[in-house]
Short mmCIF file of C-alpha atoms and ligand atoms in Angstrom, two decimals:
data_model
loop_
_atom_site.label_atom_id
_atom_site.label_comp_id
_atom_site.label_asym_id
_atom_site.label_seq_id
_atom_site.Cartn_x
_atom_site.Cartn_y
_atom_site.Cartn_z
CA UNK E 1 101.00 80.01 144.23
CA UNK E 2 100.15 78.31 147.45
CA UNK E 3 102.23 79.56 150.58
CA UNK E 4 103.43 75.56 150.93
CA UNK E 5 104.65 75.59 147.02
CA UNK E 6 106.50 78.83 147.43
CA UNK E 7 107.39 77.58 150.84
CA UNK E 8 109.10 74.93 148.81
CA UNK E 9 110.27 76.58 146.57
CA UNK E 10 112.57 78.69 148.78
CA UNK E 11 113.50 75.58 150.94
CA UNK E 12 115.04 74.29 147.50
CA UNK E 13 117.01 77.60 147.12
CA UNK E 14 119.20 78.39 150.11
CA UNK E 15 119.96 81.60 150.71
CA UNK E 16 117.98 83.10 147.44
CA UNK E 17 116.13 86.34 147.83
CA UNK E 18 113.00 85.91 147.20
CA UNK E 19 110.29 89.30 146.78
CA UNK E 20 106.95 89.16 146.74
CA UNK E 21 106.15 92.91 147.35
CA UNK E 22 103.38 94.18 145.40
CA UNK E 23 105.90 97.03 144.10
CA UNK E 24 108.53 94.68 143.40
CA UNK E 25 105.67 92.09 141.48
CA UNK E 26 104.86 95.04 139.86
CA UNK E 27 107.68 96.54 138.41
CA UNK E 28 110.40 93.41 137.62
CA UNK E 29 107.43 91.32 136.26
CA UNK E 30 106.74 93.50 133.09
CA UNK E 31 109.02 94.84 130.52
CA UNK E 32 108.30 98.38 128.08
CA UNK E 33 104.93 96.37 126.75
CA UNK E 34 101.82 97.58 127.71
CA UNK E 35 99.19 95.43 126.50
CA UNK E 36 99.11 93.25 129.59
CA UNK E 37 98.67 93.70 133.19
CA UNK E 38 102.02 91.72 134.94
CA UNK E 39 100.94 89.18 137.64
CA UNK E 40 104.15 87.08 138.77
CA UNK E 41 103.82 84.71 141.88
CA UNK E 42 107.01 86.52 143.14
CA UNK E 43 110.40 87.83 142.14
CA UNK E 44 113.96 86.12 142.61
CA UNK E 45 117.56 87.59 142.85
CA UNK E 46 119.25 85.29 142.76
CA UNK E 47 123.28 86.23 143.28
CA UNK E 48 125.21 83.96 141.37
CA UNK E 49 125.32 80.61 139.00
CA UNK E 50 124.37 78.36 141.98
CA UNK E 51 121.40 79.91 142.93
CA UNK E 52 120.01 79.88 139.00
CA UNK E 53 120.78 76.49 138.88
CA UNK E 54 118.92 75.96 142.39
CA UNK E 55 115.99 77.99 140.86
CA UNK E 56 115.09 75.95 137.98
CA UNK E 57 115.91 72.92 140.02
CA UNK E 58 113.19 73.79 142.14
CA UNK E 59 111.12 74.85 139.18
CA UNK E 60 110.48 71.46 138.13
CA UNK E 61 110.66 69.77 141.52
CA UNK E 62 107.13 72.55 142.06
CA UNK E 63 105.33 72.97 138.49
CA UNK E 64 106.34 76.42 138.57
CA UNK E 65 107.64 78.48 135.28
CA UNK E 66 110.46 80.77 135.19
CA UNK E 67 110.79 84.27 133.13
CA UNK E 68 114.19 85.49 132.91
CA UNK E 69 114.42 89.33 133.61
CA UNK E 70 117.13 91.64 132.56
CA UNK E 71 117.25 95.91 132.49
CA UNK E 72 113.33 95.35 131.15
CA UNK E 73 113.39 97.49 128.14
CA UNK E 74 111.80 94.48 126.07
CA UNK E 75 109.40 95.61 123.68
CA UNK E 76 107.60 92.01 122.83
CA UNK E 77 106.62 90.87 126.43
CA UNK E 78 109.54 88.67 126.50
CA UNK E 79 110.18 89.94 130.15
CA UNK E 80 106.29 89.59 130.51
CA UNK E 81 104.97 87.13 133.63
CA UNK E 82 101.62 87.34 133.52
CA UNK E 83 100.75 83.86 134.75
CA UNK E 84 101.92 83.66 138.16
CA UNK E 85 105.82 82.66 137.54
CA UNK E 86 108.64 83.33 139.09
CA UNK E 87 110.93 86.22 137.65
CA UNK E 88 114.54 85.55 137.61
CA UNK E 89 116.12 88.94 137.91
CA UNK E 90 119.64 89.80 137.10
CA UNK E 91 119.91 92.88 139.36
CA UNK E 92 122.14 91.29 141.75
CA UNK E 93 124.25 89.80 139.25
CA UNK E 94 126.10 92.71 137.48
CA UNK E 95 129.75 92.23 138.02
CA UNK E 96 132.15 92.66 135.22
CA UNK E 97 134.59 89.82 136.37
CA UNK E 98 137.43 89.57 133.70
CA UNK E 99 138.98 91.84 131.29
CA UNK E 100 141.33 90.30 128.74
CA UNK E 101 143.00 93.56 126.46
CA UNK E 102 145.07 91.38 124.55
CA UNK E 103 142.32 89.42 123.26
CA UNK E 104 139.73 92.85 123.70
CA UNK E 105 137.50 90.49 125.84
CA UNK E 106 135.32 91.31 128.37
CA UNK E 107 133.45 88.75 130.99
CA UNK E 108 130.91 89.97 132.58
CA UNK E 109 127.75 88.96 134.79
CA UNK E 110 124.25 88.87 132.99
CA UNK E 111 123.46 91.86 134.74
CA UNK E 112 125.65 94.59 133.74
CA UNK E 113 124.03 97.18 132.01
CA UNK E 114 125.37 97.56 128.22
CA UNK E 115 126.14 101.29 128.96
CA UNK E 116 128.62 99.90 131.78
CA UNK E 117 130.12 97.40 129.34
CA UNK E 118 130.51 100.57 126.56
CA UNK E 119 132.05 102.50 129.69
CA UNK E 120 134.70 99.74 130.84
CA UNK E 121 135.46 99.30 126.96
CA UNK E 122 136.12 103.12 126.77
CA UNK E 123 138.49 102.77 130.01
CA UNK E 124 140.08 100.18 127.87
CA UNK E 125 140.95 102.53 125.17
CA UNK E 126 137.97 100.24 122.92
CA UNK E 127 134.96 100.25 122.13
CA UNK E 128 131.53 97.79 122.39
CA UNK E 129 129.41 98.74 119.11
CA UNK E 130 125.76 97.81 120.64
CA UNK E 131 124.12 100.77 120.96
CA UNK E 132 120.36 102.54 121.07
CA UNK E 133 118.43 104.67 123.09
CA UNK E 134 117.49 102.12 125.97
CA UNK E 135 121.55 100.96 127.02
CA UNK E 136 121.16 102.81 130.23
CA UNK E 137 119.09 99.75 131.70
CA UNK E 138 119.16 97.23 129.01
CA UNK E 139 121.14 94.74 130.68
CA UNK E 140 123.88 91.92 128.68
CA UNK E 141 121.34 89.03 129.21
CA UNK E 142 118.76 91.10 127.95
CA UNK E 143 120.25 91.77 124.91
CA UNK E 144 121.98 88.40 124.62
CA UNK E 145 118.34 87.07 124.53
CA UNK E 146 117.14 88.92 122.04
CA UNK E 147 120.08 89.68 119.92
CA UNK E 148 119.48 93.18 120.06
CA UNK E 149 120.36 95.30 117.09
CA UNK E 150 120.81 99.18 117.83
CA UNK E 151 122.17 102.19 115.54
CA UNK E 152 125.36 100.38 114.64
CA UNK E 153 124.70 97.30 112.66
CA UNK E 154 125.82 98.68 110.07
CA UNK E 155 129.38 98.32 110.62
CA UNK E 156 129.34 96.03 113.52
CA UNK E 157 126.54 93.46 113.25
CA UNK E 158 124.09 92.65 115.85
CA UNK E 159 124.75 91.53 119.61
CA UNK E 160 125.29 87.74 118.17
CA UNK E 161 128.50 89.44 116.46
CA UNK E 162 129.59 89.91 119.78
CA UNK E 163 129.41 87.27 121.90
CA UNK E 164 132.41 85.18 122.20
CA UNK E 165 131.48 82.88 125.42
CA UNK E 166 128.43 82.39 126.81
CA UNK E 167 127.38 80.68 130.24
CA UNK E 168 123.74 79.45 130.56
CA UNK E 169 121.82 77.85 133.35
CA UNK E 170 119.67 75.30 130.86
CA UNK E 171 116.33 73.75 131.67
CA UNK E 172 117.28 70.82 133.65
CA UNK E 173 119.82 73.48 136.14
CA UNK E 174 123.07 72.12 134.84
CA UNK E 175 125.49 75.05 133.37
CA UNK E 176 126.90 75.38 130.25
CA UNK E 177 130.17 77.12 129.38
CA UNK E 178 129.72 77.86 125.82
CA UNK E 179 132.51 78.51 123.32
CA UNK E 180 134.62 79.83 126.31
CA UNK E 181 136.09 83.16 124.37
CA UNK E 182 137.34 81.38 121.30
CA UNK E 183 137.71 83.04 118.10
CA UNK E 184 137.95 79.48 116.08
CA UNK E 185 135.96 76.59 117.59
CA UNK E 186 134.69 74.04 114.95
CA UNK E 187 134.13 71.56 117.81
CA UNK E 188 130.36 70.24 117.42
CA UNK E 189 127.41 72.42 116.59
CA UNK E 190 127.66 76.07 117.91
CA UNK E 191 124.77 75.93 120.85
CA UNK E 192 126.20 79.45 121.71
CA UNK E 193 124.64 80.88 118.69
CA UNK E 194 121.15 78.56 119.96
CA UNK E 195 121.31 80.44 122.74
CA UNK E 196 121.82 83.90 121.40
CA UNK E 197 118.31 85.32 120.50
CA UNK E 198 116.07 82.08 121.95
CA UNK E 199 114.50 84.86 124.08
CA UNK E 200 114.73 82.79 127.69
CA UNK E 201 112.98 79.71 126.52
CA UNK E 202 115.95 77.41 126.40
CA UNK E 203 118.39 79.01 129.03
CA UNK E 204 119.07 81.80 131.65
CA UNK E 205 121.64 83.49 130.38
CA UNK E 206 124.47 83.99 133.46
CA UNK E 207 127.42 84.74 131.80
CA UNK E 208 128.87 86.49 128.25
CA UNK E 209 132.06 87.09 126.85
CA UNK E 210 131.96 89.63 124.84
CA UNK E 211 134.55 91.38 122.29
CA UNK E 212 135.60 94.46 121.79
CA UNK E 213 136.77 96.60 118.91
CA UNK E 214 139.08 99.44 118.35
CA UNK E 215 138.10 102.68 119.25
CA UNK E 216 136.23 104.30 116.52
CA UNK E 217 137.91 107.73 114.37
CA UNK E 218 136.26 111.36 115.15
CA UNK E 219 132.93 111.41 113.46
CA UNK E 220 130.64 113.85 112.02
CA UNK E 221 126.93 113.50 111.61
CA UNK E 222 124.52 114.54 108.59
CA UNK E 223 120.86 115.20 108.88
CA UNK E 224 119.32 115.23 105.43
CA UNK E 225 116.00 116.53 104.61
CA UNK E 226 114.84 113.80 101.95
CA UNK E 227 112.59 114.79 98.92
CA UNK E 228 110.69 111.72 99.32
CA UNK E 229 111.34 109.00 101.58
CA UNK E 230 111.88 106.04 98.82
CA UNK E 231 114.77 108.33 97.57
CA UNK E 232 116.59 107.53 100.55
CA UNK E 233 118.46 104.61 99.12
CA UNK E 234 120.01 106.53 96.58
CA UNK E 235 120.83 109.21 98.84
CA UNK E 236 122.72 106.22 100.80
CA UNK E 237 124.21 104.83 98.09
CA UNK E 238 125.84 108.00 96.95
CA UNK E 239 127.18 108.88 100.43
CA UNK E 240 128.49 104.90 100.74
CA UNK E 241 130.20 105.61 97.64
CA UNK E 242 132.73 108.47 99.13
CA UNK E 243 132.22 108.28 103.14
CA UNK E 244 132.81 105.41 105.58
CA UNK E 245 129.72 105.12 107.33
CA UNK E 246 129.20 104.20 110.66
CA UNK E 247 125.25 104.77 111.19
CA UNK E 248 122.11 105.40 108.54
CA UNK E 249 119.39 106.19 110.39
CA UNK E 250 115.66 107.83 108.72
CA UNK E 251 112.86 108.87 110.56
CA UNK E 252 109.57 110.30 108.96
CA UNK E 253 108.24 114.26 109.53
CA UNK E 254 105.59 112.82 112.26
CA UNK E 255 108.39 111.62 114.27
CA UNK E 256 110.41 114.37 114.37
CA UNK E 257 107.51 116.52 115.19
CA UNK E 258 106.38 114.59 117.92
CA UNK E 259 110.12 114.48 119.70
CA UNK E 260 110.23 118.48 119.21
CA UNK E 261 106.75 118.55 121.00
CA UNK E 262 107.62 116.18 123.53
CA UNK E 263 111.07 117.14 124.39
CA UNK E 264 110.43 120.76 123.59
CA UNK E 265 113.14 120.70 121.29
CA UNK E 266 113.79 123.54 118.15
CA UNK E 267 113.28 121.99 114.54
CA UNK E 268 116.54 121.09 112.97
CA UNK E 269 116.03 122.36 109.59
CA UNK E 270 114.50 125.83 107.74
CA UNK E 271 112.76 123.45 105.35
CA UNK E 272 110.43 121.14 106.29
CA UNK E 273 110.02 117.36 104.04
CA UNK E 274 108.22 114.11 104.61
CA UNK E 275 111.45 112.03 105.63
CA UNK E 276 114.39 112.60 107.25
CA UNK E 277 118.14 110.83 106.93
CA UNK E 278 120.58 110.53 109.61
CA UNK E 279 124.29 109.14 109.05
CA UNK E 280 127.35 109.12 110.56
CA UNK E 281 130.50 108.93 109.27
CA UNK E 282 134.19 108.86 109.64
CA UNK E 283 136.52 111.77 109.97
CA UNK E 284 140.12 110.81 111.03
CA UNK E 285 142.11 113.63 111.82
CA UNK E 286 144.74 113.08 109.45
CA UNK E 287 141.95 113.76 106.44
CA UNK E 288 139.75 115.91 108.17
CA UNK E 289 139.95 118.77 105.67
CA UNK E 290 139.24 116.40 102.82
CA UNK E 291 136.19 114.39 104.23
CA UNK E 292 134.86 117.84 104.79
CA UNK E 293 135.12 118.86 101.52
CA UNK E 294 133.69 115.78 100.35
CA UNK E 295 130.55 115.50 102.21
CA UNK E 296 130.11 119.37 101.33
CA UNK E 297 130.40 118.41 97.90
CA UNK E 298 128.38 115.40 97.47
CA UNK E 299 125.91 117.55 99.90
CA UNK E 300 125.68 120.06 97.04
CA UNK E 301 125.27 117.19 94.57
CA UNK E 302 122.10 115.64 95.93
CA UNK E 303 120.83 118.96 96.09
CA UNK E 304 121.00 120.04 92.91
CA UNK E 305 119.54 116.44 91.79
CA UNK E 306 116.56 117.09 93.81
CA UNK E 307 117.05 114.48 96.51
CA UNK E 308 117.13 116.36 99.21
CA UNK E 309 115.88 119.54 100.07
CA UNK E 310 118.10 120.69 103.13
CA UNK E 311 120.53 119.71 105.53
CA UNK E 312 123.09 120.25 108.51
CA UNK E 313 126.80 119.18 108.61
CA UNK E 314 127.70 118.57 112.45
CA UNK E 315 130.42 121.10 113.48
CA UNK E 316 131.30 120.00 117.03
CA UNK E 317 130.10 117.26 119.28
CA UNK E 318 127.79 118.92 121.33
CA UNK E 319 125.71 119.48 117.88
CA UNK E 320 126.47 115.26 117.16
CA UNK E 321 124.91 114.65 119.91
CA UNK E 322 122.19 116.94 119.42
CA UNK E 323 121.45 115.78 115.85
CA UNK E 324 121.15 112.03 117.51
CA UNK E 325 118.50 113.40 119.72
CA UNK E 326 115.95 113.87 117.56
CA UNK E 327 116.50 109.76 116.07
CA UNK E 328 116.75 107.74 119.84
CA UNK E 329 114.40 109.68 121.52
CA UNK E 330 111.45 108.90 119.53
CA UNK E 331 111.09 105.75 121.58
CA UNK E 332 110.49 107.70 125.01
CA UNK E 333 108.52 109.91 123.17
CA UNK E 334 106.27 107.09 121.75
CA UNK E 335 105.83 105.33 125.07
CA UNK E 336 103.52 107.60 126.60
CA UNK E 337 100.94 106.86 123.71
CA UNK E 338 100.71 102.65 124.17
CA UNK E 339 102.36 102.30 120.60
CA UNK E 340 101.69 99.20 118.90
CA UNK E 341 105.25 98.51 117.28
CA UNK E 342 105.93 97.47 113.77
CA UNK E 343 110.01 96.03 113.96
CA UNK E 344 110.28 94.57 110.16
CA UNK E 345 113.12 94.12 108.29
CA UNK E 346 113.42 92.86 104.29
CA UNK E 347 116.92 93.07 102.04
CA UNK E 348 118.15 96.57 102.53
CA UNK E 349 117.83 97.26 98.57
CA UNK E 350 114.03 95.74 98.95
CA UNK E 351 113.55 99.00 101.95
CA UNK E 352 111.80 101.76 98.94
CA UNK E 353 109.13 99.41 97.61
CA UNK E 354 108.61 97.79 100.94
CA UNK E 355 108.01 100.97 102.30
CA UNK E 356 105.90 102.54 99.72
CA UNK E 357 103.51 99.46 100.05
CA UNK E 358 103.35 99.50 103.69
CA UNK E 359 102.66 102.97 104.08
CA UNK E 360 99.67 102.53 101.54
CA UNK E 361 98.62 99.43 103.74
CA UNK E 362 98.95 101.28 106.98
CA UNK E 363 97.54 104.63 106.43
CA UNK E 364 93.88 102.67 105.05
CA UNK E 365 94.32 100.18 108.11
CA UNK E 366 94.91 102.65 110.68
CA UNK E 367 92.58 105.40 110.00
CA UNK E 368 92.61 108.27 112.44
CA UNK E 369 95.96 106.58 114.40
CA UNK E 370 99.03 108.95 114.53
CA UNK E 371 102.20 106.78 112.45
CA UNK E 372 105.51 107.03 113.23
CA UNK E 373 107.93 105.72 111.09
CA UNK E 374 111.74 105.21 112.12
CA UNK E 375 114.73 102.98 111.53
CA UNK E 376 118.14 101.51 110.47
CA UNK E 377 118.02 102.15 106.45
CA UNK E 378 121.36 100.33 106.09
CA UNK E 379 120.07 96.75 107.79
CA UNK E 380 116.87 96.85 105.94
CA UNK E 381 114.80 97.65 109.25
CA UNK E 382 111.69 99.79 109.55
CA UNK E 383 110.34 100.62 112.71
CA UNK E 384 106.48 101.71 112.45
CA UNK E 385 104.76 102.64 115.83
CA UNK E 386 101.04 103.08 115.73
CA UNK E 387 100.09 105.54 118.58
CA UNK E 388 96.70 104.63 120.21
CA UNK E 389 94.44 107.38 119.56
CA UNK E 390 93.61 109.20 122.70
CA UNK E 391 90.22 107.63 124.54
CA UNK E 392 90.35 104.42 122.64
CA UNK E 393 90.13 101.45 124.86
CA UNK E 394 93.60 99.80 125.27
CA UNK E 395 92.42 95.99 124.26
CA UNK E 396 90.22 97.36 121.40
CA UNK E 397 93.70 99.38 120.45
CA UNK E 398 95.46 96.01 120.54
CA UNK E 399 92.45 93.94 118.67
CA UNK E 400 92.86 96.62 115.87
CA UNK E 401 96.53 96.66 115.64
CA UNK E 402 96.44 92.53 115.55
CA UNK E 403 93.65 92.36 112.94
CA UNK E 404 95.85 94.97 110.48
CA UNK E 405 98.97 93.04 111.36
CA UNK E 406 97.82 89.98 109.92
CA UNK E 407 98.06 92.04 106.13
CA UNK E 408 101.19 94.05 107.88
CA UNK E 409 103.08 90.52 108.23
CA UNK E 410 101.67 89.00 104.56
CA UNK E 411 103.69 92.02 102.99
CA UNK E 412 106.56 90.82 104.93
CA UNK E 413 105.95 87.43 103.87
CA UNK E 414 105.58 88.57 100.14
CA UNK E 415 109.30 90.44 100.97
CA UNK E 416 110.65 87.42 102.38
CA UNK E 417 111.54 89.72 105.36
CA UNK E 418 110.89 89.26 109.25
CA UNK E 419 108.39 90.09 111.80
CA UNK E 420 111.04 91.09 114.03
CA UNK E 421 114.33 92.34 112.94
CA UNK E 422 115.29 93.32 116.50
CA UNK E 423 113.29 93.47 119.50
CA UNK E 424 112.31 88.87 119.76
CA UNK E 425 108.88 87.40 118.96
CA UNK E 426 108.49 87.76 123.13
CA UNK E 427 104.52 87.02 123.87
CA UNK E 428 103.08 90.19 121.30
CA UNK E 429 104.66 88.72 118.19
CA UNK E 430 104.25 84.90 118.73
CA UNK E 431 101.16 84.68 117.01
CA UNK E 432 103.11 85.80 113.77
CA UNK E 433 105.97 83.68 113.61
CA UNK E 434 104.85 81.71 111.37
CA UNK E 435 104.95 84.90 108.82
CA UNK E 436 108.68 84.63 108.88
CA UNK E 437 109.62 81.12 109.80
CA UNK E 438 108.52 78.35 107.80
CA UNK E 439 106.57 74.75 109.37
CA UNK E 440 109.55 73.06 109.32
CA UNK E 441 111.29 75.54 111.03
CA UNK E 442 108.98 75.88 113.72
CA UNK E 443 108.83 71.98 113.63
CA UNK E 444 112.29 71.64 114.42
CA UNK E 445 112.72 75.01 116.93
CA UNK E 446 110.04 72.87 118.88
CA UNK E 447 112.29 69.67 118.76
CA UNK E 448 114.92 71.96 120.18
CA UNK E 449 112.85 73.26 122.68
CA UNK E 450 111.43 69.92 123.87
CA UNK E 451 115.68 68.85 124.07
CA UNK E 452 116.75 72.26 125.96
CA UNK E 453 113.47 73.17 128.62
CA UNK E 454 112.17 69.05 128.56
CA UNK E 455 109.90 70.44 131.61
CA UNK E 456 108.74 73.48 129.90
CA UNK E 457 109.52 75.68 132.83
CA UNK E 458 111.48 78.66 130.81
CA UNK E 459 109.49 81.18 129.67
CA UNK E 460 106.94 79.24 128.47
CA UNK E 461 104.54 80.86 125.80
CA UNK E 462 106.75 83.22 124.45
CA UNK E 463 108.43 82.60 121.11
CA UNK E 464 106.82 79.36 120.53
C1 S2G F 501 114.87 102.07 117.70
C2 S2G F 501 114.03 101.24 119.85
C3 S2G F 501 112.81 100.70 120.39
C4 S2G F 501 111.53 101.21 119.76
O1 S2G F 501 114.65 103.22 118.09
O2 S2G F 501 115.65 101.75 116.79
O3 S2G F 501 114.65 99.70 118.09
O4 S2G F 501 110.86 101.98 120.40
C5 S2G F 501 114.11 100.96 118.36
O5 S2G F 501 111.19 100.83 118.63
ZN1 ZN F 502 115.68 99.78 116.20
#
């Protein structure tokens, strides 16, 4: 940007700080994507509602375009500014400024990390259910954005479950306080739920209000080795049948081996299999004895049938927590090999077939590419990372990994599932949408778009 625009630019925004260190462009104007190189103009903090609304203000008064930018753990290239924009930054915004116990509520700033928000609920004797491997930095926006998912959507829903106010900044600077912590609210059409998972392209999130839930009972984890990976719906339909679940997690024998290599880390199990099962489950100390018995007993069942071949009961948290390991840190283990990520999700009971046909579609597409296949069995989502083989050229990696998608996402259409169950279309998926949203859709999500961002300054080219 020419020095006079950005000199305009600030002169619109009193008081803003505004970076344009190389280190700063560097870091803040990317997300967890690799597959392009991040090239913002500069990089704003701003420190409070004002100076968003004073920031898009001077957005369209200059022609420049905004990317909203959280704890950047994205992993679409939502947080992406490759075009010479201006990153709005939440780092100076991360206040939690209201607690309401009575009605488990919790205001915060855009900026708060979600392990902060789990922390404060903890303090609170409750409990905020988002949670996956990346809550250290992922930030409320962030996640607001994108709706993110995590290991406990099975019992809790995703982030949109949560979010029970919600103040933007939209695309002409004025703010909007949205449902204002309100369990019942039929006042008008819900633009809270708009906002929720539109990715930055029709607000800056500012503001959330989010609610709590009780604390959750003692809990004792299962790994399962599984006998064949499409058996693993049965195996989770027995244990539904007797335990109260509270996570089903699988992850196949390549990922597990890669997070033992990587994190030097003993195997779990004596007996090796193709596919693994993770689940957590209740254990309230009233009926501790009996759940034990119970889960030792349908343990021994699915043995005997054949549908698994070993396992581990945790005994203690330390070994919980150890168990969990080997499922959320296959991300950071990933990462270092520019993995092309698969995040689909079809019906839960759809998950066997869909994965027996994708795994015949992906091991002829991706010859000679390491797989690693991961995910929440009980919402129906399947995370496949392709690793890029070492010495093959990143954008030839990425050319590949496009060209297979195409047939990846035709599956999904054929499943009636999604391109992205969890981590936003962002820039990497936007040339897919189409897989999982029909014309009309897109027809009208452009209508909205056109209404909320009429200047087409918010993270434009993502999503849409
Ligand atoms: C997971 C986290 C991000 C990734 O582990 O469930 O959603 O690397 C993922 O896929
Ligand atoms: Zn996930």
């Amino acid at each position: 940007m020419s020095t006079s625009r950005i000199d305009t630019f600030r002169a619109q925004c009193p008081g803003l700080s505004l970076s344009t260190d190389p280190g700063v462009l560097e870091s803040h104007g990317q997300d967890w994507t690799r597959f392009r190189r991040p090239d913002p103009t500069a990089v704003a903090f701003p420190a409070d509602n004002t100076q968003v609304s004073d920031l898009v203000r001077a957005a369209i008064a200059t022609g420049m375009h905004l990317v909203p930018s959280g704890g950047r753990t994205g992993l679409s290239g939502g947080a992406l500014a490759a075009s010479g924009e201006i990153v709005v930054s939440m780092d100076r915004m991360r206040r939690i400024l209201h607690e309401d116990p009575a009605d488990r509520l919790l205001t915060v700033q855009a900026g708060v990390a979600i392990a902060e928000v789990q922390a404060r609920a903890r303090e609170l004797g409750l409990y905020y259910p988002v949670s996956f491997a990346a809550e250290g930095s992922a930030q409320v926006g962030g996640t607001i954005a994108t709706n993110a998912g995590g290991i406990r959507v099975l019992r809790h829903g995703m982030t949109r479950e949560r979010v029970k106010g919600l103040k933007v900044i939209d695309g002409r600077g004025r703010l909007l306080d949205l449902n204002r912590g309100l369990v019942k609210n039929a006042s008008g059409y819900d633009l809270r739920h708009l906002m929720i998972g539109s990715e930055g392209t029709l607000g800056i999130v500012v503001e959330a209000t989010l609610r709590l839930t009780e604390a959750p009972p003692p809990s004792r984890v299962m790994l399962l080795a599984l006998d064949s990976m499409p058996v693993m719906m049965t195996v989770l339909a027995k244990l539904r049948g007797s335990l109260r679940l509270s996570a089903c997690e699988f992850f196949s024998v390549g990922a597990l081996e890669l997070v033992c290599r990587s994190f030097d880390l003993r195997y779990p199990l004596e007996t090796s299999a193709d596919g693994f099962l993770l689940v957590e489950f209740d254990v309230p100390a009233a009926s501790e004895q009996h759940i034990e018995e119970q889960a030792l007993a349908i343990f021994d069942e699915m043995l005997e049938r054949g549908w698994i071949l070993d396992g581990v009961l945790s005994t203690s948290e330390a070994q919980k927590r150890a168990l969990w390991r080997y499922r959320e840190a296959i991300s950071e283990a990933a990462a270092p090999y520019t993995p092309y990520k698969n995040d689909l999700s079809v019906r839960v009971s759809k998950l066997p077939d869909f994965l027996q046909d994708l795994t015949t579609l992906a091991e002829a597409r991706f010859a000679g590419c390491s797989l690693l296949w991961y995910g929440h069995v009980g919402d129906g989502n399947l995370h496949m990372n392709v690793l890029k083989p070492e010495g093959e050229e990143t954008a030839a990696f990425e050319r590949r990994c496009k060209e297979a998608s195409e047939a990846i996402y035709r599956l999904v259409r054929a499943y009636g599932g999604s391109v992205s169950a969890e981590h936003g279309i962002g820039l990497l998926k936007r040339p897919f949408l189409g897989y999982s949203c029909s014309e009309e859709e897109i027809e009208l999500m452009r209508g909205i778009k056109q209404v909320m961002d009429p200047h087409g300054i918010l993270n434009p080219g993502k999503l849409l």
